[in-house]
Amino acid sequence: MAKAAITVKKLHYIYPNSTNEALHNVSLTIKEQEFVAIIGQTGSGKSTLVSLIDGLIKPSSGELNVAGLEINATTKAEYLSKIHHQVGFVFQFPEQQLFAETVAEDIAFGPHNLGWPAKKIEKAVDEVLKMVDLPLELKSHSPFALSGGQMRRVAIAGVLAMDPQILILDEPTAGLDTQATNDLLKLIKELNKKGTTIIMVTHQMEQVAYYANHVIAMSNGQVVADTTPQQLFNDAQRLKKLSLTLPVSVEVAQFLSKDGITLKNTEPLTLDALADEIAEAMRRKENE
């Protein structure tokens, strides 16, 4: 049984100069090597939750355990910085945070700040460039001369260079074209298969259905669903209440069912699964 990578207990957070709770009594567990999607409307508390997990802020009350590090309202700032050795955070539009003259310098920035020796940093730069499928000759290039998808890969490589156990991504495919989106999600899935715990904030239900095995839905600073994609998308009433949409594959399956085409699985989470269900239904019809 997988160990917990993150536990959150009775977490509350109020931003400075505010009287409203951004998070209210949040408790949850994320296991090692899970691929977790955090979903919800703007203002639901998603960004606050992942900021707490990354140690960017500390709770008003309650506690977290992140990769073995205990965090509460009295935790010192220098202790919070230890989380960054274990947790990588890819912000929305991370390419906007690129700043160095070369790709290699940008990727090396984090490890350099952690005090790594030069040879270890150089090795890490080469390894993560290969990991994100960028050629080594780009090391000497300006990151600003690259395509949008390549720039985002460089930004992600800078996070991966520190070898985090947990990787948080905030809307990682925002602004990317279809090919760059698919390439990036494939990379994230590969990292997950190799053992990295993934936490992805997203509004894209197709991505939730296809990639995640654990979904946390938030509303008004509270966790309102902590479940699997299959169970979530099988609860139309809950989705409507949260103003969330079904994946296209599930919508089409439900339309076909109303039109008299019986599918064994009425909530196929991917288009591939939907195609398999339709093919099976056609075979059954031919054999009748």
C-alpha positions as a Python dict, from the first residue, in 0.01 Angstrom:
ca = {
    (1, 'M'): (0, 0, 0),
    (2, 'A'): (138, 340, -105),
    (3, 'K'): (249, 578, 168),
    (4, 'A'): (106, 926, 205),
    (5, 'A'): (305, 1193, 24),
    (6, 'I'): (87, 1471, 167),
    (7, 'T'): (-161, 1482, 453),
    (8, 'V'): (-373, 1787, 533),
    (9, 'K'): (-569, 1812, 858),
    (10, 'K'): (-834, 2071, 945),
    (11, 'L'): (-659, 2337, 739),
    (12, 'H'): (-775, 2699, 750),
    (13, 'Y'): (-625, 2997, 571),
    (14, 'I'): (-712, 3367, 582),
    (15, 'Y'): (-514, 3605, 362),
    (16, 'P'): (-363, 3913, 534),
    (17, 'N'): (-604, 4210, 552),
    (18, 'S'): (-899, 3980, 486),
    (19, 'T'): (-1171, 3844, 712),
    (20, 'N'): (-1289, 3572, 474),
    (21, 'E'): (-1140, 3224, 486),
    (22, 'A'): (-979, 3120, 158),
    (23, 'L'): (-969, 2764, 296),
    (24, 'H'): (-1205, 2624, 557),
    (25, 'N'): (-1147, 2300, 746),
    (26, 'V'): (-972, 2119, 459),
    (27, 'S'): (-855, 1763, 522),
    (28, 'L'): (-720, 1524, 258),
    (29, 'T'): (-450, 1270, 178),
    (30, 'I'): (-243, 1236, -140),
    (31, 'K'): (-48, 914, -173),
    (32, 'E'): (296, 872, -325),
    (33, 'Q'): (299, 834, -705),
    (34, 'E'): (-61, 944, -747),
    (35, 'F'): (-169, 1169, -1035),
    (36, 'V'): (-407, 1413, -867),
    (37, 'A'): (-624, 1671, -1044),
    (38, 'I'): (-748, 1965, -838),
    (39, 'I'): (-1054, 2123, -995),
    (40, 'G'): (-1307, 2394, -918),
    (41, 'Q'): (-1419, 2737, -1028),
    (42, 'T'): (-1202, 3049, -991),
    (43, 'G'): (-1189, 3146, -624),
    (44, 'S'): (-1264, 2795, -500),
    (45, 'G'): (-934, 2769, -307),
    (46, 'K'): (-725, 2561, -549),
    (47, 'S'): (-433, 2804, -572),
    (48, 'T'): (-430, 2864, -197),
    (49, 'L'): (-416, 2490, -130),
    (50, 'V'): (-121, 2424, -363),
    (51, 'S'): (60, 2734, -231),
    (52, 'L'): (36, 2585, 119),
    (53, 'I'): (160, 2248, -4),
    (54, 'D'): (458, 2420, -168),
    (55, 'G'): (542, 2617, 145),
    (56, 'L'): (483, 2956, -18),
    (57, 'I'): (249, 3043, 270),
    (58, 'K'): (171, 2880, 604),
    (59, 'P'): (-172, 2792, 744),
    (60, 'S'): (-373, 3015, 973),
    (61, 'S'): (-460, 2697, 1163),
    (62, 'G'): (-448, 2325, 1106),
    (63, 'E'): (-147, 2134, 978),
    (64, 'L'): (14, 1970, 678),
    (65, 'N'): (272, 1698, 636),
    (66, 'V'): (451, 1731, 303),
    (67, 'A'): (711, 1464, 221),
    (68, 'G'): (770, 1413, 593),
    (69, 'L'): (789, 1784, 681),
    (70, 'E'): (536, 1908, 938),
    (71, 'I'): (389, 2255, 875),
    (72, 'N'): (155, 2460, 1094),
    (73, 'A'): (82, 2821, 1186),
    (74, 'T'): (402, 2853, 1394),
    (75, 'T'): (641, 2707, 1134),
    (76, 'K'): (944, 2931, 1071),
    (77, 'A'): (1019, 3063, 721),
    (78, 'E'): (1357, 2892, 705),
    (79, 'Y'): (1190, 2557, 772),
    (80, 'L'): (933, 2619, 498),
    (81, 'S'): (1218, 2661, 250),
    (82, 'K'): (1307, 2293, 305),
    (83, 'I'): (989, 2199, 121),
    (84, 'H'): (1139, 2331, -202),
    (85, 'H'): (1391, 2046, -189),
    (86, 'Q'): (1100, 1801, -214),
    (87, 'V'): (829, 1990, -405),
    (88, 'G'): (855, 2150, -747),
    (89, 'F'): (597, 2411, -853),
    (90, 'V'): (533, 2494, -1219),
    (91, 'F'): (327, 2811, -1223),
    (92, 'Q'): (79, 2902, -1494),
    (93, 'F'): (272, 3041, -1795),
    (94, 'P'): (608, 2945, -1634),
    (95, 'E'): (795, 3072, -1942),
    (96, 'Q'): (719, 3424, -1818),
    (97, 'Q'): (962, 3354, -1533),
    (98, 'L'): (1255, 3278, -1762),
    (99, 'F'): (1526, 3538, -1724),
    (100, 'A'): (1876, 3404, -1796),
    (101, 'E'): (2083, 3460, -2107),
    (102, 'T'): (2100, 3089, -2191),
    (103, 'V'): (1884, 2781, -2145),
    (104, 'A'): (2154, 2614, -1933),
    (105, 'E'): (2177, 2911, -1695),
    (106, 'D'): (1803, 2920, -1649),
    (107, 'I'): (1779, 2548, -1568),
    (108, 'A'): (2080, 2568, -1336),
    (109, 'F'): (1940, 2856, -1129),
    (110, 'G'): (1756, 2643, -871),
    (111, 'P'): (2031, 2385, -814),
    (112, 'H'): (2287, 2668, -791),
    (113, 'N'): (2082, 2833, -515),
    (114, 'L'): (2071, 2499, -333),
    (115, 'G'): (2453, 2501, -331),
    (116, 'W'): (2510, 2208, -565),
    (117, 'P'): (2864, 2163, -702),
    (118, 'A'): (2922, 2267, -1064),
    (119, 'K'): (2964, 1914, -1201),
    (120, 'K'): (2640, 1796, -1039),
    (121, 'I'): (2456, 2097, -1183),
    (122, 'E'): (2595, 2037, -1533),
    (123, 'K'): (2490, 1672, -1518),
    (124, 'A'): (2141, 1767, -1396),
    (125, 'V'): (2098, 2020, -1680),
    (126, 'D'): (2183, 1755, -1941),
    (127, 'E'): (1955, 1497, -1780),
    (128, 'V'): (1648, 1720, -1757),
    (129, 'L'): (1692, 1851, -2112),
    (130, 'K'): (1675, 1491, -2232),
    (131, 'M'): (1381, 1430, -1999),
    (132, 'V'): (1179, 1713, -2153),
    (133, 'D'): (1285, 1606, -2503),
    (134, 'L'): (1496, 1910, -2590),
    (135, 'P'): (1832, 1875, -2772),
    (136, 'L'): (2147, 1946, -2571),
    (137, 'E'): (2265, 2200, -2827),
    (138, 'L'): (1993, 2434, -2700),
    (139, 'K'): (2193, 2482, -2378),
    (140, 'S'): (2380, 2779, -2523),
    (141, 'H'): (2071, 2934, -2685),
    (142, 'S'): (1863, 3215, -2542),
    (143, 'P'): (1539, 3074, -2398),
    (144, 'F'): (1355, 3368, -2555),
    (145, 'A'): (1449, 3251, -2905),
    (146, 'L'): (1254, 2925, -2859),
    (147, 'S'): (894, 2841, -2946),
    (148, 'G'): (625, 2876, -2678),
    (149, 'G'): (615, 2502, -2616),
    (150, 'Q'): (994, 2480, -2593),
    (151, 'M'): (1007, 2775, -2352),
    (152, 'R'): (759, 2601, -2125),
    (153, 'R'): (967, 2283, -2136),
    (154, 'V'): (1276, 2481, -2035),
    (155, 'A'): (1083, 2631, -1741),
    (156, 'I'): (968, 2284, -1635),
    (157, 'A'): (1322, 2150, -1676),
    (158, 'G'): (1438, 2412, -1426),
    (159, 'V'): (1195, 2268, -1172),
    (160, 'L'): (1282, 1907, -1254),
    (161, 'A'): (1655, 1977, -1219),
    (162, 'M'): (1604, 1982, -841),
    (163, 'D'): (1463, 1628, -859),
    (164, 'P'): (1138, 1690, -666),
    (165, 'Q'): (940, 1401, -518),
    (166, 'I'): (620, 1600, -575),
    (167, 'L'): (546, 1814, -880),
    (168, 'I'): (267, 2074, -874),
    (169, 'L'): (148, 2220, -1204),
    (170, 'D'): (-98, 2509, -1228),
    (171, 'E'): (-289, 2491, -1559),
    (172, 'P'): (25, 2358, -1734),
    (173, 'T'): (-120, 2357, -2087),
    (174, 'A'): (-276, 2706, -2083),
    (175, 'G'): (-199, 2889, -2407),
    (176, 'L'): (-37, 2592, -2582),
    (177, 'D'): (-148, 2452, -2917),
    (178, 'T'): (-279, 2096, -2947),
    (179, 'Q'): (56, 1936, -3031),
    (180, 'A'): (245, 2116, -2752),
    (181, 'T'): (-36, 2031, -2508),
    (182, 'N'): (-23, 1660, -2595),
    (183, 'D'): (357, 1652, -2576),
    (184, 'L'): (360, 1822, -2236),
    (185, 'L'): (91, 1598, -2088),
    (186, 'K'): (277, 1292, -2217),
    (187, 'L'): (590, 1417, -2038),
    (188, 'I'): (397, 1471, -1712),
    (189, 'K'): (247, 1123, -1736),
    (190, 'E'): (593, 972, -1792),
    (191, 'L'): (726, 1150, -1483),
    (192, 'N'): (435, 1006, -1287),
    (193, 'K'): (509, 653, -1415),
    (194, 'K'): (870, 693, -1298),
    (195, 'G'): (752, 770, -944),
    (196, 'T'): (688, 1145, -920),
    (197, 'T'): (368, 1242, -738),
    (198, 'I'): (177, 1479, -966),
    (199, 'I'): (-68, 1748, -853),
    (200, 'M'): (-226, 1928, -1148),
    (201, 'V'): (-465, 2223, -1117),
    (202, 'T'): (-681, 2229, -1428),
    (203, 'H'): (-1013, 2337, -1577),
    (204, 'Q'): (-983, 2079, -1857),
    (205, 'M'): (-1208, 1785, -1775),
    (206, 'E'): (-1065, 1578, -2064),
    (207, 'Q'): (-724, 1601, -1898),
    (208, 'V'): (-874, 1496, -1565),
    (209, 'A'): (-1045, 1198, -1727),
    (210, 'Y'): (-745, 1082, -1928),
    (211, 'Y'): (-455, 1137, -1688),
    (212, 'A'): (-567, 1159, -1323),
    (213, 'N'): (-642, 869, -1090),
    (214, 'H'): (-751, 1094, -802),
    (215, 'V'): (-967, 1408, -819),
    (216, 'I'): (-1012, 1675, -554),
    (217, 'A'): (-1294, 1919, -632),
    (218, 'M'): (-1312, 2246, -439),
    (219, 'S'): (-1579, 2509, -387),
    (220, 'N'): (-1583, 2813, -156),
    (221, 'G'): (-1260, 2708, 14),
    (222, 'Q'): (-1375, 2356, 94),
    (223, 'V'): (-1319, 2010, -50),
    (224, 'V'): (-1654, 1899, -190),
    (225, 'A'): (-1536, 1584, -367),
    (226, 'D'): (-1236, 1359, -305),
    (227, 'T'): (-1277, 1067, -542),
    (228, 'T'): (-1183, 903, -873),
    (229, 'P'): (-1256, 1048, -1219),
    (230, 'Q'): (-1499, 762, -1291),
    (231, 'Q'): (-1703, 830, -979),
    (232, 'L'): (-1699, 1206, -1030),
    (233, 'F'): (-1819, 1194, -1390),
    (234, 'N'): (-2089, 945, -1295),
    (235, 'D'): (-2246, 1206, -1067),
    (236, 'A'): (-2416, 1452, -1303),
    (237, 'Q'): (-2596, 1631, -1020),
    (238, 'R'): (-2271, 1706, -837),
    (239, 'L'): (-2104, 1826, -1158),
    (240, 'K'): (-2392, 2061, -1230),
    (241, 'K'): (-2377, 2200, -877),
    (242, 'L'): (-2003, 2266, -921),
    (243, 'S'): (-2056, 2419, -1270),
    (244, 'L'): (-1824, 2156, -1419),
    (245, 'T'): (-1863, 1994, -1758),
    (246, 'L'): (-1844, 1630, -1860),
    (247, 'P'): (-1556, 1507, -2079),
    (248, 'V'): (-1662, 1491, -2446),
    (249, 'S'): (-1639, 1111, -2445),
    (250, 'V'): (-1892, 1083, -2161),
    (251, 'E'): (-2125, 1339, -2321),
    (252, 'V'): (-2124, 1145, -2650),
    (253, 'A'): (-2181, 813, -2470),
    (254, 'Q'): (-2481, 956, -2288),
    (255, 'F'): (-2621, 1098, -2614),
    (256, 'L'): (-2584, 759, -2785),
    (257, 'S'): (-2755, 588, -2492),
    (258, 'K'): (-3054, 824, -2524),
    (259, 'D'): (-3058, 748, -2897),
    (260, 'G'): (-3096, 375, -2830),
    (261, 'I'): (-2734, 262, -2868),
    (262, 'T'): (-2654, 60, -2557),
    (263, 'L'): (-2298, 82, -2427),
    (264, 'K'): (-2175, -141, -2147),
    (265, 'N'): (-1970, 147, -2006),
    (266, 'T'): (-2183, 461, -2013),
    (267, 'E'): (-1899, 678, -1876),
    (268, 'P'): (-1594, 606, -2097),
    (269, 'L'): (-1333, 853, -1979),
    (270, 'T'): (-1139, 883, -2307),
    (271, 'L'): (-1221, 897, -2677),
    (272, 'D'): (-1027, 571, -2725),
    (273, 'A'): (-1246, 402, -2462),
    (274, 'L'): (-1556, 546, -2629),
    (275, 'A'): (-1447, 411, -2969),
    (276, 'D'): (-1395, 66, -2815),
    (277, 'E'): (-1743, 78, -2658),
    (278, 'I'): (-1906, 179, -2988),
    (279, 'A'): (-1722, -96, -3177),
    (280, 'E'): (-1834, -353, -2919),
    (281, 'A'): (-2195, -228, -2942),
    (282, 'M'): (-2184, -259, -3322),
    (283, 'R'): (-2052, -617, -3297),
    (284, 'R'): (-2330, -712, -3056),
    (285, 'K'): (-2588, -561, -3289),
    (286, 'E'): (-2452, -757, -3587),
    (287, 'N'): (-2472, -1082, -3390),
    (288, 'E'): (-2833, -1031, -3282),
}
